[in-house]
Amino acid sequence: MNRGEILALVGASGSGKSVLLREMILLARPTAGQVRLFGEDAVDLDESTANRLRRRIGIMFQHGALFNSLTALENIAVPMKEQTDLPDAVIRDIAMLKLLLAGLPADAAHKYPRQLSGGMHKRAALARALAMDPDLLVLDEPGTGLDPIGADALDDLILDLHRSLDLTVVMTTHDLDTLWRVSDRVAFLAERRILATATMGELSASDDPAIAAFFQGPRARAARSLTWNRG
Amino acid sequence: MTPPKHRFQTRTAGTPAQTAAGFEWSTDRRRLRLTGHWTTAALDGISAAAAGSGQTAEPVDVDGSSLTALDTAGALLLYRLIERLKGDGREARLSGFDDRHLALLGLVRERLAAQADSLAALELPRRAAGLERLGRDAWEWVLQGFSMLSFGGETSLAFLRSLLRPARLRWRQILLVVEQDGVRAVPVLGMLSFLLGVVIAYQSGVQLRVYGGNLYVVDLVTITVLRELGPLMTAIVVAGRSGSAYAAQIGTMQVTEEVDALRSIGVSPIDLLVLPKISGLVVALPLLTVFADMAAVAGGMVMSALMLDVSPDTFMRRIPEAVSINSLMTGVAKAPVFAAAIASVGCYHGFKVRGGADSVGRHTTTSVVQAIVMVIVLDAAFSVVYSWMGI
């Protein structure tokens, strides 16, 4: 993928999106093939090299994966506490900024994950992913479990952050609205491989039966017209 | 340019390829030049150096032309630096900055300004201390007492209801509990009880040998084991093995909303999860106790033969003279009560789980500790009652 773009991975459930994503972020070993990260071959790395690469990646897990015993602010501070020698006051200051960047209100800072609503939970997870100012932001199903307003707001936020922080983003999603609005390019997974990588416009015009089934169903048409109407 | 006088450079952090963030004042303190990577990994120590800006009130030229990289954390520090200068009465004039760096600084300023009021109002959550903490904890205990009482009441009611319609009891579940928490506990319990018998026989043998009363080892072993240690040991092993499992199982179901799912289907979680466990354990624990008694007596017998020359044959003949069936029964009679206590404490703490994994762990630990405490307290109560009844 290219620097600074938003690439979406799509495919039916079980087509291997999450596995591919896990291999990309060095959490799972590929059984075959290779992974290249930031121009380096990323298979069979020793632990310290792998960790160095991982630091340049911010990950937002599908269910947030916030640490339950820590407040939102403490959650965001974890990567900085572990990976830098910055004084605590500075880390708190930076963590608070990330919280605001992720669109959370300031008073969410000292709440525990269980006290946050679904949308706020996702935003806190996003803020933690952004904690180290990663070069690559990985989002696993960012809109899942959110109402349409929340999902739209999250899409806006991702676009906003992508623009202002110069991020490269990889995301998996089922959400066709998100695909149309956010992604620069889309990689379509099926039959255990990437069938095509193209822009949404090109993909939705594809005559491959698997891709067509995904992008030309009734929901897809609705999502597309909606985007066009929005201009 | 005049040679920089107050120079500050942090040590290199993160990857060696990155140059650490730093800044330099010009000698007349009119010019502040930023250098290096102002990024999260390279920022170490820079904040401490936001240092005094001198006595003048003249504007400062902040020169960003040597800035090689800036991220949000760096932008935040830069913003704080500018604020600080402003606080000293000096206006900061930015020059030579990359457009993207300026945009980032703008973003930081805008986000902080938008929430300035609530940020100022935000205070750290207060931790209770001293007397307040004592009061809160005590109140917490009272509340827990009430909720345990109500759980006990609810369970008793459900039990009475199911007694009226025994066909509705979940027999399969009960048998499953008997198998998992009874039959499967046999090996570990057998080994522990055998060793317990060995230890009692050994310790009493050391004393008895002095008086030549070797045969009385049978009395000591059988009475202590049958009346006290057999039931107690069994209950403690089961509390650690099964009580914790109940708390963890129900707690996890609570986290994954399975308990709520049951309620929504119209199945009472107490009927499905609690009653079978209590009933099953009430059946299994007395049986386990009898087994533990036998294993411990066998252990005592082996040790007596090896150390005190009391042959197994003599040992067996002595047993009816040493203890009556009453001793066995008083011991076994405690088991159902222990079982009900262990199972209800485990289940109660399972339902108390809120939130996530850490809560499951906390409640599992508490359930084991409370179950063991309850077992010992109940055992003491039994002793009082028995001595009062003259058994």
PDB file of C-alpha atoms in Angstrom, chain A residues 3 52 55 68-69 71 74 80 83-87 90 92-98 100-110 112 114 130-133 157 160-161 164-166, chain B residues 11 13-16 40-48 71-77 80 100 103-104 107-109 111-112 115 118-119 122-125 127 354-358 362:
ATOM      1  CA  ARG A   3       1.993   6.053   2.266  1.00  0.00           C
ATOM      2  CA  ARG A  52      10.374  -1.699  17.165  1.00  0.00           C
ATOM      3  CA  ARG A  55       5.705   0.794  17.956  1.00  0.00           C
ATOM      4  CA  ASN A  68     -10.860  -2.566  32.186  1.00  0.00           C
ATOM      5  CA  SER A  69      -9.030  -1.754  35.366  1.00  0.00           C
ATOM      6  CA  THR A  71      -9.533   4.827  33.315  1.00  0.00           C
ATOM      7  CA  GLU A  74      -4.712   5.850  31.916  1.00  0.00           C
ATOM      8  CA  MET A  80       3.709   6.208  26.393  1.00  0.00           C
ATOM      9  CA  GLN A  83       7.805   3.127  25.642  1.00  0.00           C
ATOM     10  CA  THR A  84       9.091   6.554  26.619  1.00  0.00           C
ATOM     11  CA  ASP A  85      10.822   8.133  29.599  1.00  0.00           C
ATOM     12  CA  LEU A  86       8.615  11.212  29.566  1.00  0.00           C
ATOM     13  CA  PRO A  87       7.603  12.540  32.977  1.00  0.00           C
ATOM     14  CA  VAL A  90       3.729  15.381  30.298  1.00  0.00           C
ATOM     15  CA  ARG A  92      -1.003  13.009  31.144  1.00  0.00           C
ATOM     16  CA  ASP A  93      -0.992  16.203  29.132  1.00  0.00           C
ATOM     17  CA  ILE A  94      -0.386  14.335  25.869  1.00  0.00           C
ATOM     18  CA  ALA A  95      -2.930  11.644  26.741  1.00  0.00           C
ATOM     19  CA  MET A  96      -5.521  14.343  27.389  1.00  0.00           C
ATOM     20  CA  LEU A  97      -4.804  15.866  23.987  1.00  0.00           C
ATOM     21  CA  LYS A  98      -5.271  12.464  22.287  1.00  0.00           C
ATOM     22  CA  LEU A 100      -9.727  15.382  22.749  1.00  0.00           C
ATOM     23  CA  LEU A 101      -8.376  14.575  19.282  1.00  0.00           C
ATOM     24  CA  ALA A 102     -10.442  11.391  19.310  1.00  0.00           C
ATOM     25  CA  GLY A 103     -13.491  13.561  19.919  1.00  0.00           C
ATOM     26  CA  LEU A 104     -14.146  12.602  23.530  1.00  0.00           C
ATOM     27  CA  PRO A 105     -15.314  15.192  26.050  1.00  0.00           C
ATOM     28  CA  ALA A 106     -12.756  16.071  28.728  1.00  0.00           C
ATOM     29  CA  ASP A 107     -14.873  14.628  31.531  1.00  0.00           C
ATOM     30  CA  ALA A 108     -14.597  11.145  30.008  1.00  0.00           C
ATOM     31  CA  ALA A 109     -10.947  11.090  31.049  1.00  0.00           C
ATOM     32  CA  HIS A 110     -11.427   9.613  34.488  1.00  0.00           C
ATOM     33  CA  TYR A 112     -13.620   3.472  33.452  1.00  0.00           C
ATOM     34  CA  ARG A 114     -17.522   0.077  31.558  1.00  0.00           C
ATOM     35  CA  LEU A 130      -2.935   7.235  18.367  1.00  0.00           C
ATOM     36  CA  ALA A 131      -0.970   7.532  21.598  1.00  0.00           C
ATOM     37  CA  MET A 132       2.465   7.087  20.071  1.00  0.00           C
ATOM     38  CA  ASP A 133       1.628   9.040  16.920  1.00  0.00           C
ATOM     39  CA  LEU A 157     -13.093  11.518  12.770  1.00  0.00           C
ATOM     40  CA  ASP A 160     -10.186  14.284   9.933  1.00  0.00           C
ATOM     41  CA  LEU A 161      -7.291  12.613  11.713  1.00  0.00           C
ATOM     42  CA  SER A 164      -4.396  16.460   9.905  1.00  0.00           C
ATOM     43  CA  LEU A 165      -1.977  13.843  11.186  1.00  0.00           C
ATOM     44  CA  ASP A 166      -0.832  12.510   7.841  1.00  0.00           C
TER      45      ASP A 166
ATOM     46  CA  ARG B  11      19.795  12.397  25.016  1.00  0.00           C
ATOM     47  CA  ALA B  13      15.835   8.149  22.698  1.00  0.00           C
ATOM     48  CA  GLY B  14      14.052   5.571  20.651  1.00  0.00           C
ATOM     49  CA  THR B  15      15.724   4.609  17.457  1.00  0.00           C
ATOM     50  CA  PRO B  16      19.231   5.915  16.995  1.00  0.00           C
ATOM     51  CA  THR B  40       6.814  11.241  21.031  1.00  0.00           C
ATOM     52  CA  ALA B  41       9.765   8.859  21.078  1.00  0.00           C
ATOM     53  CA  ALA B  42      12.381  11.648  20.959  1.00  0.00           C
ATOM     54  CA  LEU B  43      10.876  14.132  23.389  1.00  0.00           C
ATOM     55  CA  ASP B  44      12.366  12.852  26.637  1.00  0.00           C
ATOM     56  CA  GLY B  45      13.293  15.601  29.023  1.00  0.00           C
ATOM     57  CA  ILE B  46      12.451  18.514  26.775  1.00  0.00           C
ATOM     58  CA  SER B  47       9.572  19.687  28.960  1.00  0.00           C
ATOM     59  CA  ALA B  48      11.820  20.233  31.955  1.00  0.00           C
ATOM     60  CA  ASP B  71       3.912  15.030  15.766  1.00  0.00           C
ATOM     61  CA  THR B  72       0.952  15.825  18.002  1.00  0.00           C
ATOM     62  CA  ALA B  73       2.910  15.268  21.206  1.00  0.00           C
ATOM     63  CA  GLY B  74       5.636  17.600  19.927  1.00  0.00           C
ATOM     64  CA  ALA B  75       3.032  20.128  18.843  1.00  0.00           C
ATOM     65  CA  LEU B  76       1.513  20.009  22.307  1.00  0.00           C
ATOM     66  CA  LEU B  77       4.872  20.725  23.920  1.00  0.00           C
ATOM     67  CA  ARG B  80       2.862  24.734  26.065  1.00  0.00           C
ATOM     68  CA  ARG B 100       2.050  20.952   7.903  1.00  0.00           C
ATOM     69  CA  ALA B 103      -1.472  23.045  10.709  1.00  0.00           C
ATOM     70  CA  LEU B 104      -0.748  20.501  13.425  1.00  0.00           C
ATOM     71  CA  LEU B 107      -5.179  21.587  15.408  1.00  0.00           C
ATOM     72  CA  VAL B 108      -3.773  21.153  18.895  1.00  0.00           C
ATOM     73  CA  ARG B 109      -4.618  24.732  19.835  1.00  0.00           C
ATOM     74  CA  ARG B 111      -8.878  21.125  20.264  1.00  0.00           C
ATOM     75  CA  LEU B 112      -7.566  22.382  23.580  1.00  0.00           C
ATOM     76  CA  GLN B 115     -12.693  22.189  25.745  1.00  0.00           C
ATOM     77  CA  SER B 118     -14.221  21.575  31.023  1.00  0.00           C
ATOM     78  CA  LEU B 119     -10.483  20.900  31.151  1.00  0.00           C
ATOM     79  CA  LEU B 122     -11.753  18.638  35.564  1.00  0.00           C
ATOM     80  CA  GLU B 123     -10.181  17.382  38.713  1.00  0.00           C
ATOM     81  CA  LEU B 124      -8.479  14.139  39.516  1.00  0.00           C
ATOM     82  CA  PRO B 125     -10.773  11.562  41.042  1.00  0.00           C
ATOM     83  CA  ARG B 127      -9.233   8.717  46.669  1.00  0.00           C
ATOM     84  CA  ARG B 354     -19.569  -6.412  36.904  1.00  0.00           C
ATOM     85  CA  GLY B 355     -17.461  -5.220  34.012  1.00  0.00           C
ATOM     86  CA  GLY B 356     -14.688  -7.430  32.797  1.00  0.00           C
ATOM     87  CA  ALA B 357     -11.943  -9.927  33.395  1.00  0.00           C
ATOM     88  CA  ASP B 358     -10.419  -8.228  36.430  1.00  0.00           C
ATOM     89  CA  ARG B 362     -11.382 -10.525  42.075  1.00  0.00           C
TER      90      ARG B 362
END
